Short mmCIF file of C-alpha atoms and ligand atoms in Angstrom, two decimals:
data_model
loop_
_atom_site.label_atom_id
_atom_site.label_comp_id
_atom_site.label_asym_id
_atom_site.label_seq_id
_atom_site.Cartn_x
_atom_site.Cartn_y
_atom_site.Cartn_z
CA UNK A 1 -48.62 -137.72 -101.63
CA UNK A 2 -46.57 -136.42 -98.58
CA UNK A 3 -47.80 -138.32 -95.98
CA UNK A 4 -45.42 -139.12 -93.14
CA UNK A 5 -42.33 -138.02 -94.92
CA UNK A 6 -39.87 -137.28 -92.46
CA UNK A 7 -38.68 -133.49 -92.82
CA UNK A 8 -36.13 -131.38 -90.44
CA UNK A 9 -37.06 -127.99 -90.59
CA UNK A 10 -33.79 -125.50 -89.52
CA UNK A 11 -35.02 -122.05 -87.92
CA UNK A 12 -31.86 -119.99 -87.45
CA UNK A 13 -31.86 -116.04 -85.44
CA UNK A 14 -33.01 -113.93 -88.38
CA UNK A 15 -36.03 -111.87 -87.79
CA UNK A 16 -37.97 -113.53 -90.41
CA UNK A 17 -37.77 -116.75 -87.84
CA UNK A 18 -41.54 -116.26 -87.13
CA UNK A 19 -42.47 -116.59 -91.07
CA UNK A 20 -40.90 -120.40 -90.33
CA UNK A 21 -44.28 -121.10 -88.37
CA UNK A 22 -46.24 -120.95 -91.75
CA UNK A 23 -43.68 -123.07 -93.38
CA UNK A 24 -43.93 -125.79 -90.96
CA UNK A 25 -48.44 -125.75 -91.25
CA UNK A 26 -48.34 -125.80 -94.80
CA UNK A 27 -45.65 -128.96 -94.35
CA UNK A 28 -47.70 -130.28 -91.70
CA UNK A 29 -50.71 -129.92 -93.71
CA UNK A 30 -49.30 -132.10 -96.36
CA UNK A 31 -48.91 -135.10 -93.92
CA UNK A 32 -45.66 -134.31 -93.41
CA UNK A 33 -43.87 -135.56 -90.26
CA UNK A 34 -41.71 -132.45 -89.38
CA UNK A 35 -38.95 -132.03 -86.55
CA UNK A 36 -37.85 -128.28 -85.92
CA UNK A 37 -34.24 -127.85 -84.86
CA UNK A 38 -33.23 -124.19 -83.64
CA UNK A 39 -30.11 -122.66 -82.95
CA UNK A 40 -29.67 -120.86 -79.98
CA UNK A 41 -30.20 -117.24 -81.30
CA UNK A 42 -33.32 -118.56 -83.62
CA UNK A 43 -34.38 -119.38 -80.22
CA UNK A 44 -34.50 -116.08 -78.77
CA UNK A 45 -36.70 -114.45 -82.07
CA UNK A 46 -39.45 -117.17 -81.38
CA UNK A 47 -40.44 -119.36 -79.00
CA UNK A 48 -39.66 -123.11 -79.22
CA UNK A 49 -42.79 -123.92 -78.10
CA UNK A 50 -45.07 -122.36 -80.99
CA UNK A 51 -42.86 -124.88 -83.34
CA UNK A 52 -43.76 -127.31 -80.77
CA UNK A 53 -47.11 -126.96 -81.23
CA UNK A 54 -47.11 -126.52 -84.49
CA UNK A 55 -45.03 -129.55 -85.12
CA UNK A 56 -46.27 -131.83 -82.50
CA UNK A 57 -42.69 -132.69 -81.70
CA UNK A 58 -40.28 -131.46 -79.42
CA UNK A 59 -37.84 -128.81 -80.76
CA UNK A 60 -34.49 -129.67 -81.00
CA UNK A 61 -31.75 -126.98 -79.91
CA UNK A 62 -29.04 -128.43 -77.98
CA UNK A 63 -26.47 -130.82 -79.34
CA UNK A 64 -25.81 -132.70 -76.11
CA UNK A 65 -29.43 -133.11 -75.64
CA UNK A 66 -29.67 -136.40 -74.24
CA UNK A 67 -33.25 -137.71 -75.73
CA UNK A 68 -32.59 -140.68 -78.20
CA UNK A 69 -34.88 -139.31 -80.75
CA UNK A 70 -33.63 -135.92 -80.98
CA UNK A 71 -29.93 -136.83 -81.89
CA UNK A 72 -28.52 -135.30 -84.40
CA UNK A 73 -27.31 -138.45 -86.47
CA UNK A 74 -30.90 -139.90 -85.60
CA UNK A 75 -32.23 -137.10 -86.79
CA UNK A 76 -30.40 -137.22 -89.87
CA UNK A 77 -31.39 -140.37 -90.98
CA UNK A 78 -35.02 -140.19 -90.36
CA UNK A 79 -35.50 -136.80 -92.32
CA UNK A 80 -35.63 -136.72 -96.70
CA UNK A 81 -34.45 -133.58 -96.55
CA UNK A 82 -33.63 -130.86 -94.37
CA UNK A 83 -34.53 -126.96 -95.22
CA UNK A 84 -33.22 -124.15 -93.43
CA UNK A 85 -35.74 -121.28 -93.55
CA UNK A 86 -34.70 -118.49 -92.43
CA UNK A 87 -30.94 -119.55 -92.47
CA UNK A 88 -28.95 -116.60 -91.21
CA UNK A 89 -25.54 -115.17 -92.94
CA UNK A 90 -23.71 -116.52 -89.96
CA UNK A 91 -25.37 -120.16 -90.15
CA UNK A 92 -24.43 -120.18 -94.10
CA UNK A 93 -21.06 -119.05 -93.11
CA UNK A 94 -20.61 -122.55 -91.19
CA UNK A 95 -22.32 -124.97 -93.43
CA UNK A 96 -20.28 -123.43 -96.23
CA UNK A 97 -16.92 -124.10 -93.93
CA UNK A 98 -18.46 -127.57 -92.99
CA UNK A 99 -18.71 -126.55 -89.10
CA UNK A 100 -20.75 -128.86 -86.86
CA UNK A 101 -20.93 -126.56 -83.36
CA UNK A 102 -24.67 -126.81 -83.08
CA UNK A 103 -27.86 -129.72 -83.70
CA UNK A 104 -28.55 -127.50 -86.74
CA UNK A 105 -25.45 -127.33 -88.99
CA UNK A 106 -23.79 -130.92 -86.65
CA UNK A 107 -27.24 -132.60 -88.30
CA UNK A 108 -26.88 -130.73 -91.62
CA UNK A 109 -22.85 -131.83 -92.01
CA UNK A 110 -24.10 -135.23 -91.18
CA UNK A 111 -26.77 -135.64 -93.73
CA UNK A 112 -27.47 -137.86 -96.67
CA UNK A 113 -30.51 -136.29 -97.97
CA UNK A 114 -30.91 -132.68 -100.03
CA UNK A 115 -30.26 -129.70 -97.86
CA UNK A 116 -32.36 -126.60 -99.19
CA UNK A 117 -31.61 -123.09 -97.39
CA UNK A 118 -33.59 -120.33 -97.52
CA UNK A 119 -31.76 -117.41 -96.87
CA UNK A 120 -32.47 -113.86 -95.06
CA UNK A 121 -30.98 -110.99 -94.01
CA UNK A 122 -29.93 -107.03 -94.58
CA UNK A 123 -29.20 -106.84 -98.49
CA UNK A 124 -25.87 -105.45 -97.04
CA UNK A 125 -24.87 -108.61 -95.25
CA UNK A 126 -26.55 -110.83 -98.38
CA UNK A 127 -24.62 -108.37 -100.67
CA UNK A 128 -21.18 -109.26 -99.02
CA UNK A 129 -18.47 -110.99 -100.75
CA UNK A 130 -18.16 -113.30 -98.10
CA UNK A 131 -22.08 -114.30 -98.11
CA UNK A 132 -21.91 -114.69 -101.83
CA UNK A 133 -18.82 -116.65 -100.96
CA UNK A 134 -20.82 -119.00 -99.20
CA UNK A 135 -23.54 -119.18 -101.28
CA UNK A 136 -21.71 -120.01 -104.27
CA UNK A 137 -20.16 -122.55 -102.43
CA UNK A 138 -23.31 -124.62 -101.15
CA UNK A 139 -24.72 -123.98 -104.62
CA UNK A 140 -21.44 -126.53 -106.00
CA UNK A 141 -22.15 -128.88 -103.79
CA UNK A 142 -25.62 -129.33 -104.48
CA UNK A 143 -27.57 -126.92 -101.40
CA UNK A 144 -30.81 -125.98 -102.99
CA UNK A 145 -30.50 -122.11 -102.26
CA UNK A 146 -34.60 -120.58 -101.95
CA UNK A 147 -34.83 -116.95 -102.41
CA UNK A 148 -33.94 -114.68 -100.86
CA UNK A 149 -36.49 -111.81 -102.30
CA UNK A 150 -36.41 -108.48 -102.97
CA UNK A 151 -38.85 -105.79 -100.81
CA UNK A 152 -39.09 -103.77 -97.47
CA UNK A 153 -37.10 -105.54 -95.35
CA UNK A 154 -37.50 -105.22 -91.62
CA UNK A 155 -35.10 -102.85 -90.82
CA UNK A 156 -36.98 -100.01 -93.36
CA UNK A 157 -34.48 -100.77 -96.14
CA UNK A 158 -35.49 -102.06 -99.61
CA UNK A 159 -33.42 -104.71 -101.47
CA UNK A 160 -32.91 -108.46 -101.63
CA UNK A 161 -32.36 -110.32 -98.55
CA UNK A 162 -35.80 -111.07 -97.57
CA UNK A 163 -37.27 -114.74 -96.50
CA UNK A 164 -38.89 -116.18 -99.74
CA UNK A 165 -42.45 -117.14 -99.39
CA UNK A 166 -43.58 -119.87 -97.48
CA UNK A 167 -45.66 -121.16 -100.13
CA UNK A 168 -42.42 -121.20 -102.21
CA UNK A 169 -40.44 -123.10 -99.90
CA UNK A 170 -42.78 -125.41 -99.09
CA UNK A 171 -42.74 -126.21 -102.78
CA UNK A 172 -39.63 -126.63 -103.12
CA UNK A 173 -39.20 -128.64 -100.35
CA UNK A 174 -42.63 -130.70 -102.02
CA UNK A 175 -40.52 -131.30 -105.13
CA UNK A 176 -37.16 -132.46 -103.62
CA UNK A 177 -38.92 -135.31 -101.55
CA UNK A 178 -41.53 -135.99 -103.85
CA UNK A 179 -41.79 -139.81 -105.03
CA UNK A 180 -41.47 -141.85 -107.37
CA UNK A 181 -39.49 -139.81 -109.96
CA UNK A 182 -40.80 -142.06 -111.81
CA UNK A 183 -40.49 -139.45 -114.91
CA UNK A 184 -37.27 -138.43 -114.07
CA UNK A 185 -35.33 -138.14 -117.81
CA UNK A 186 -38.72 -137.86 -119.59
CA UNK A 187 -40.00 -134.38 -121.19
CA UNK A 188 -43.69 -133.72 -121.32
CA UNK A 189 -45.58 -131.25 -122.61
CA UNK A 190 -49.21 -130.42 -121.22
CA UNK A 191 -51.79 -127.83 -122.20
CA UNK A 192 -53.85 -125.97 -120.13
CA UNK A 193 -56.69 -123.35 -119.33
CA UNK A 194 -58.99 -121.88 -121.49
CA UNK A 195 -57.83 -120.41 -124.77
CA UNK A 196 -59.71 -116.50 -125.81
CA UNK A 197 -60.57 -116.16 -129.59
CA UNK A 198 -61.09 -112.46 -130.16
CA UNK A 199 -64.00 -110.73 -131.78
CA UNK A 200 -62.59 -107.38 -131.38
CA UNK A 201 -59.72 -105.61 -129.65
CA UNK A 202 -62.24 -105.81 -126.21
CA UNK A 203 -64.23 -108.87 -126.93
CA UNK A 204 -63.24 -112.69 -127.09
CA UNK A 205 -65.08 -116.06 -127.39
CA UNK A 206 -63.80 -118.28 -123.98
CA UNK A 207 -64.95 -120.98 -122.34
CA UNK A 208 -64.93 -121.71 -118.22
CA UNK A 209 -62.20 -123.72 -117.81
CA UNK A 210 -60.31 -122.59 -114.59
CA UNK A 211 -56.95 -124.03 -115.71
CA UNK A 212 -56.44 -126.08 -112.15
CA UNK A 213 -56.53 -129.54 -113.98
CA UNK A 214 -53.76 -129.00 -116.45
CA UNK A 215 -51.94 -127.07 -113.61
CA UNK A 216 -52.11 -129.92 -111.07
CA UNK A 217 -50.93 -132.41 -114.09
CA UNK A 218 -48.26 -130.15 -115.11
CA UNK A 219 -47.33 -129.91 -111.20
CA UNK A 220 -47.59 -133.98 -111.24
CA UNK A 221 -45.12 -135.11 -113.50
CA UNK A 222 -42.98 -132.26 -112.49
CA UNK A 223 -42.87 -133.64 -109.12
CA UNK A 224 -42.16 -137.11 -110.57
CA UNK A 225 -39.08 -136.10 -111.91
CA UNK A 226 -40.46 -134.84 -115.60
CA UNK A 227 -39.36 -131.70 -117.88
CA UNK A 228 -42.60 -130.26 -118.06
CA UNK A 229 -43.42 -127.35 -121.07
CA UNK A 230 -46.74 -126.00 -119.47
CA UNK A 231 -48.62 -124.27 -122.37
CA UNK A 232 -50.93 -122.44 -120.80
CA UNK A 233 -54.29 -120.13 -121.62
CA UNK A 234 -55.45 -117.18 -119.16
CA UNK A 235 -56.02 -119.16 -116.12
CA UNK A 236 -57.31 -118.80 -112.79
CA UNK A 237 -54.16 -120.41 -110.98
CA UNK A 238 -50.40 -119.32 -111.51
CA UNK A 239 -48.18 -122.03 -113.35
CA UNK A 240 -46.26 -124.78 -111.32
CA UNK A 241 -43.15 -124.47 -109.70
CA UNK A 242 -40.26 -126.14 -111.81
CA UNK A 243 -42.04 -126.18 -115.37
CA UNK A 244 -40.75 -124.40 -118.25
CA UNK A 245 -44.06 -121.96 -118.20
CA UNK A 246 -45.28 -120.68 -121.89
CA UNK A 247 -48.31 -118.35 -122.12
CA UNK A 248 -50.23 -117.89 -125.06
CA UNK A 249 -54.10 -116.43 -126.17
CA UNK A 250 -56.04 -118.11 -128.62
CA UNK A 251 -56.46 -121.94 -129.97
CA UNK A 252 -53.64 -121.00 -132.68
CA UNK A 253 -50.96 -120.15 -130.26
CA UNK A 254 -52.29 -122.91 -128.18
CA UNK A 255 -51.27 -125.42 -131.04
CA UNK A 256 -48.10 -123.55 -132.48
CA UNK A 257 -46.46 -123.42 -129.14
CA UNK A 258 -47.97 -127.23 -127.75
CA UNK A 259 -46.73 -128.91 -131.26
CA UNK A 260 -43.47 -126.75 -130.88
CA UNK A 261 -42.86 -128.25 -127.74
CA UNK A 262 -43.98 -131.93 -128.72
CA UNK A 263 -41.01 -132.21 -131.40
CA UNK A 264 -38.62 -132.61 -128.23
CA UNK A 265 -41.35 -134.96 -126.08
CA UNK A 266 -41.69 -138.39 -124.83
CA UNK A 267 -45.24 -137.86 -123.85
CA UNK A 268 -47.86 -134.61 -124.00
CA UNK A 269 -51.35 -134.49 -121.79
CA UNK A 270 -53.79 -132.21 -123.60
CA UNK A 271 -55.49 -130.67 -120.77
CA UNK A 272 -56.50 -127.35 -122.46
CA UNK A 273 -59.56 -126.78 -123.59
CA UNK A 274 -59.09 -124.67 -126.56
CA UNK A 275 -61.96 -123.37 -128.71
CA UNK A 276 -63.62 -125.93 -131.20
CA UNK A 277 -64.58 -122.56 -133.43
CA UNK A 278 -63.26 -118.92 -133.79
CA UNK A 279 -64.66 -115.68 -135.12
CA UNK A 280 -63.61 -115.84 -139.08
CA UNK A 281 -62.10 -112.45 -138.77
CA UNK A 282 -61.32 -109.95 -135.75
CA UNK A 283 -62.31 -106.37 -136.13
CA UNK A 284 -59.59 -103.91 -135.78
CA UNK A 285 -61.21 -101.43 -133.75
CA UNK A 286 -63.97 -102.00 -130.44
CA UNK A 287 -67.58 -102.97 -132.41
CA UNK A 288 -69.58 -99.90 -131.49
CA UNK A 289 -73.28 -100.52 -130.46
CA UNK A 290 -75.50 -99.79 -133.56
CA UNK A 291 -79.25 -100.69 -134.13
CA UNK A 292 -78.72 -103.64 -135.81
CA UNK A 293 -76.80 -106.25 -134.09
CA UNK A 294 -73.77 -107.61 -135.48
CA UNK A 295 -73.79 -111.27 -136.47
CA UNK A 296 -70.78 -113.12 -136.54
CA UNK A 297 -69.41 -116.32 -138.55
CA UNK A 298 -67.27 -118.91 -136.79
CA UNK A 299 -65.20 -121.01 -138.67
CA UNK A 300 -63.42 -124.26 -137.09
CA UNK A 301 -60.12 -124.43 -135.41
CA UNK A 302 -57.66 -126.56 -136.29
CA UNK A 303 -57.35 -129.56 -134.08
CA UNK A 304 -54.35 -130.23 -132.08
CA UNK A 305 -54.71 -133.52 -130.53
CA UNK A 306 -55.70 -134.98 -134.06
CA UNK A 307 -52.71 -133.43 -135.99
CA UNK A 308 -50.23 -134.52 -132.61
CA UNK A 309 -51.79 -138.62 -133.26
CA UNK A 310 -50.96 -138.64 -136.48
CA UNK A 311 -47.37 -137.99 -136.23
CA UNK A 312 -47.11 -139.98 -132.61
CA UNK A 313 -44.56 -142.55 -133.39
CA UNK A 314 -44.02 -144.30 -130.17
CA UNK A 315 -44.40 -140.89 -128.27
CA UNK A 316 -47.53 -141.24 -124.94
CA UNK A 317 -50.36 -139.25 -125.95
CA UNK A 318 -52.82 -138.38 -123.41
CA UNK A 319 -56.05 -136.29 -124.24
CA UNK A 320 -58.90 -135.00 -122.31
CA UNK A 321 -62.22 -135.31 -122.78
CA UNK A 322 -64.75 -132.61 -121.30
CA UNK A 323 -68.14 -134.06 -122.06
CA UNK A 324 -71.80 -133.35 -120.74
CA UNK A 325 -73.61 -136.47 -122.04
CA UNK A 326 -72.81 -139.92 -123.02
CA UNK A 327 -68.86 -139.77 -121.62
CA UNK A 328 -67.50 -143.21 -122.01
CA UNK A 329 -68.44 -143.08 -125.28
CA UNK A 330 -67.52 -140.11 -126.69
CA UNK A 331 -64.13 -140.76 -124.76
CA UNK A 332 -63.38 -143.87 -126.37
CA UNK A 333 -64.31 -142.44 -129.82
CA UNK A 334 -61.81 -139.83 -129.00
CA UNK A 335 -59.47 -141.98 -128.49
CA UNK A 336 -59.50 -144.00 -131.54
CA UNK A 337 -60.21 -141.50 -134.22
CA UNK A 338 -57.28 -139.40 -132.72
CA UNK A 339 -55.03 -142.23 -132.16
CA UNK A 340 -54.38 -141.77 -128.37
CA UNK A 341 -52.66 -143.47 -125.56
CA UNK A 342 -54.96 -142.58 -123.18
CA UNK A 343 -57.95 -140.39 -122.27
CA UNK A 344 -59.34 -138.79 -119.56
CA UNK A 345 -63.17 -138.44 -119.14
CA UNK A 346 -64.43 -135.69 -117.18
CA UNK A 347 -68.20 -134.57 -117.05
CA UNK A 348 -68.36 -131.04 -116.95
CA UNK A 349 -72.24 -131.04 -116.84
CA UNK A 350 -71.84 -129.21 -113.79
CA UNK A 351 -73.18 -132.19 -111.84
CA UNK A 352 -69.75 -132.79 -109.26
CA UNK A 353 -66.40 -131.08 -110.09
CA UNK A 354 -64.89 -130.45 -113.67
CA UNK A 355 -65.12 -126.99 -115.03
CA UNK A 356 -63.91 -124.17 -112.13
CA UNK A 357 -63.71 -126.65 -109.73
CA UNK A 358 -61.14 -127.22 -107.69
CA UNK A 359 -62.20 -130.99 -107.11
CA UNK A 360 -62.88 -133.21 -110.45
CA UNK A 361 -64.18 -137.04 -110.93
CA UNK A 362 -62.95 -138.41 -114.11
CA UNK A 363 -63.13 -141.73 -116.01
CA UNK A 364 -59.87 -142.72 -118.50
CA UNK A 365 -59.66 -145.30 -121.16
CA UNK A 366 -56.18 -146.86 -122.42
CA UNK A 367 -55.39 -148.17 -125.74
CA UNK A 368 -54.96 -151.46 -124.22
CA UNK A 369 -58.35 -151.32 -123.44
CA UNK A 370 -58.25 -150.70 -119.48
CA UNK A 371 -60.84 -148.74 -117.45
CA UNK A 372 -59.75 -146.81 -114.82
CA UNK A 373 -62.14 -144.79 -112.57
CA UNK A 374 -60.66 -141.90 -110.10
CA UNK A 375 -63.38 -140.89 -107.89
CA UNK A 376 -64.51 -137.20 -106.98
CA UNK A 377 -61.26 -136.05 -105.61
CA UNK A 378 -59.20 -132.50 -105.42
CA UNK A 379 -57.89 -131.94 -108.60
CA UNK A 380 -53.81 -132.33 -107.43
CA UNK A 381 -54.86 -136.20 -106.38
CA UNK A 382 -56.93 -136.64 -109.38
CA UNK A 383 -53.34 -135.75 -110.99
CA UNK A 384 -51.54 -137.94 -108.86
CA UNK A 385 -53.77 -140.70 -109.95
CA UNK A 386 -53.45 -139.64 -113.61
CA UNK A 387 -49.71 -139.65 -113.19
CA UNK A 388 -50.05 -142.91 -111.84
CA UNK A 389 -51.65 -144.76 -115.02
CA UNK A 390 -49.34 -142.55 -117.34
CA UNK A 391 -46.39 -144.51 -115.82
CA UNK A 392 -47.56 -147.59 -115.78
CA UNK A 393 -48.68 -147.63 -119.66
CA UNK A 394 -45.44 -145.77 -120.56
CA UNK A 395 -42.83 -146.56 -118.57
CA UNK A 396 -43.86 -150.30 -117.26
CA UNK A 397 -45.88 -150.86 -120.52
CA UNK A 398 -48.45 -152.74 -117.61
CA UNK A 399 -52.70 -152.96 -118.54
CA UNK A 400 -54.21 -152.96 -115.10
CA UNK A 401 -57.72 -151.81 -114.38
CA UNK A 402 -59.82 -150.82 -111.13
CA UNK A 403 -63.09 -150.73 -113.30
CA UNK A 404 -65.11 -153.36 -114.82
C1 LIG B 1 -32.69 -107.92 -83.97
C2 LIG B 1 -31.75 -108.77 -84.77
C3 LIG B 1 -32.11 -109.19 -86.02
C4 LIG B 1 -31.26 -109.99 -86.78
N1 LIG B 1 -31.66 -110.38 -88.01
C5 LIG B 1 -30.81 -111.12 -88.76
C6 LIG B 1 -31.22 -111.55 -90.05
O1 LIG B 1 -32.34 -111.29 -90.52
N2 LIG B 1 -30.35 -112.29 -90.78
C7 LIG B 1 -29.10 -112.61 -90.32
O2 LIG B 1 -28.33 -113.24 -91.04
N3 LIG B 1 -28.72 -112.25 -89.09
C8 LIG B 1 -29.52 -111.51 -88.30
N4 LIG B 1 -29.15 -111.12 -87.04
C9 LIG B 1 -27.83 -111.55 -86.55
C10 LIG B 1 -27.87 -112.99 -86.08
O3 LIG B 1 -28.84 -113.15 -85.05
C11 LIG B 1 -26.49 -113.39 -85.54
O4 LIG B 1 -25.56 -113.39 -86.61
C12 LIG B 1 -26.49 -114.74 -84.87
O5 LIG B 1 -25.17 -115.05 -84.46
C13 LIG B 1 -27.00 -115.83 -85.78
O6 LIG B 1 -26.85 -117.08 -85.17
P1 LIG B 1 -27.33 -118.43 -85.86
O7 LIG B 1 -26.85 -118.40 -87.26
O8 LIG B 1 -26.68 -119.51 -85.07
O9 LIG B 1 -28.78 -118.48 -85.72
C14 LIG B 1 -29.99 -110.35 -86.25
C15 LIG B 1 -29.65 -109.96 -84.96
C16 LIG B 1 -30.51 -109.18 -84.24
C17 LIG B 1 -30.09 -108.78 -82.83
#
């Protein structure tokens, strides 16, 4: 997904210049092909050679370097964005004022590409008119400002100033480079997770779903550019970065809040897998332990993909299928009686991926009739590849196939 993306990675002298290092492994671990530039005081908080290592590259630090590759204009060019993590109050001080005295903010003035900063330093100096200043005015001109958090800091103090979390950045950095957008101008809403049905106040009826497929689908489209609702059961896995996050219970939130959200959609992927029955009633209080033991009557729940077909108009419908036996065709049942775009086949017999997993093999049928199989893969590629079909059937209205 990230694979030799060119990305300049700005370490300025904060004490939080060390946290850079796991910034530039996760980017590395994406594929990413990442060129550290530090100014002269990150320089004396952490050695250029770790980022060298790290990196694989040379570090860049002085302007009038005379390597060809480091250049600052070269440099410039090559990258699809640039993030400054930690970027000190006195380094956002001179991109704010447009200054060009070292490789970091001459390289930063000359780019073409997103700039993100990540701020950190004292909450006093962060607090400071002339900081917020600064921020305020990278924020109008389009700087992607990460962070900074609130905690300890490392002078003892508490407040906000702190380095956001790698992790964080990374993502953010993930969905500003991140192509095609593809979806860009599309809303989606997707489903996810397990829904809980209870019994009693302690007690619920769930099923295993871990929540990672809907989360890497959600995390899909939103990197392609898509407004993503994420309607999302008690999962094992946080929400996305950069959806519109809404968490709900049982298989009747699940459908208020996923048919809410469809009324404003071009498309929905119905990744949840929400409870075919639920208890008929829930008992106020906890069901103590008697002799006999109590039985309890299930009644159906109402189905959302089926109610979301029937009103589809030209809207993309994907569903999901979780099945344990005979998959292609329950799937393609599925997707006629509910009148669906597309779905997705996944065996969750336990056999390879599906259910908890964080890898999944899945099989999806189109409308049009195409075949498509994505082999046993981790669940954000499996996405990718998902994504993939979804904008060919919707946007370029093609019907390819990879499967006989
Ligand atoms: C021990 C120490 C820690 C510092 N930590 C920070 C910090 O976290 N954030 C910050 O904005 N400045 C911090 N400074 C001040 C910067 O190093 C100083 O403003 C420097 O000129 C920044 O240069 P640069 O922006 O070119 O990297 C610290 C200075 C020292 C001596």
């Amino acid at each position: 997904m990230f694979e030799g993306i060119g990305i300049v990675v700005g370490v300025s002298g904060g004490i939080a210049a060390y946290r850079a290092c796991d910034l530039v492994r996760l980017l590395v671990k994406d594929g990413m092909d990442v060129h550290v530039v530090m100014t002269e005081a990150g320089a004396r908080f952490i050695s250029p050679l770790t980022f060298r290592a790290l990196s694989g590259h040379d570090v860049g630090l002085d302007i009038f370097g005379t390597s060809e590759s480091i250049g600052h204009i070269a440099l410039a060019r090559k990258a699809k964005a640039i993030v400054i993590a930690p970027a000190t109050a006195n380094t956002i001080a001179k991109l704010a004022h447009g200054m060009a005295d070292n490789l970091l903010t001459a390289l930063s003035l000359a780019a073409r590409v997103p700039v993100l900063v990540a701020p950190a330093m004292n909450s006093a100096m962060w607090e400071n008119p002339a900081t917020r200043e600064n921020v305020v005015t990278l924020k109008r001109r389009g700087v992607r400002i990460i962070g900074p958090a609130a905690g300890e800091m490392a002078c003892g103090e508490h407040g906000e100033g702190k380095l956001a979390d790698a992790g964080a950045i990374a993502e953010t950095v993930r969905m500003a480079v991140a192509l095609p957008k593809d979806f860009a101008g599309k809303r989606f809403v997707v489903n996810s997770g397990p829904t809980r049905e209870p019994l009693d106040p302690v007690r619920f009826i769930s099923n295993r779903s871990s929540g990672r497929m809907g989360t890497a689908m959600a995390r899909a489209l939103a990197l392609r550019g898509a407004e993503v609702t994420f309607v999302h059961g008690p999962s094992e896995v946080p929400p996305p970065m950069g959806v519109r996050a809404v968490s709900v219970e049982t298989a009747e939130e699940m459908r208020s809040k996923t048919i809410g959200a469809w009324k404003r959609a071009d498309g929905a992927v119905l990744v949840a897998a929400v409870a075919d029955f639920k208890p008929v009633a829930s008992a106020a209080h906890k069901i103590k332990k008697a002799a006999a033991v109590p039985a309890f009557s299930l009644v159906e729940t109402r189905d959302i993909l089926a109610e979301m077909g029937k009103n589809k108009g030209k809207r993309f419908l994907c569903g999901f299928a979780a099945e344990t036996r005979d998959l292609v065709k329950n799937a393609s049942e599925k997707l006629r009686e509910k009148n669906l775009d597309m779905v997705v086949a996944n065996d969750v017999s336990g056999k390879a991926g599906g259910f908890g997993s964080t890898q999944n093999a899945v099989t999806v049928l189109t409308k049009g009739g195409a075949r498509f199989e994505v082999p046993l893969s981790d669940k954000d590629a499996v996405a990718w590849a998902l994504a993939d079909v979804i904008s060919g059937e919707m946007i370029h209205g093609r019907r390819k196939t990879n499967a006989r």
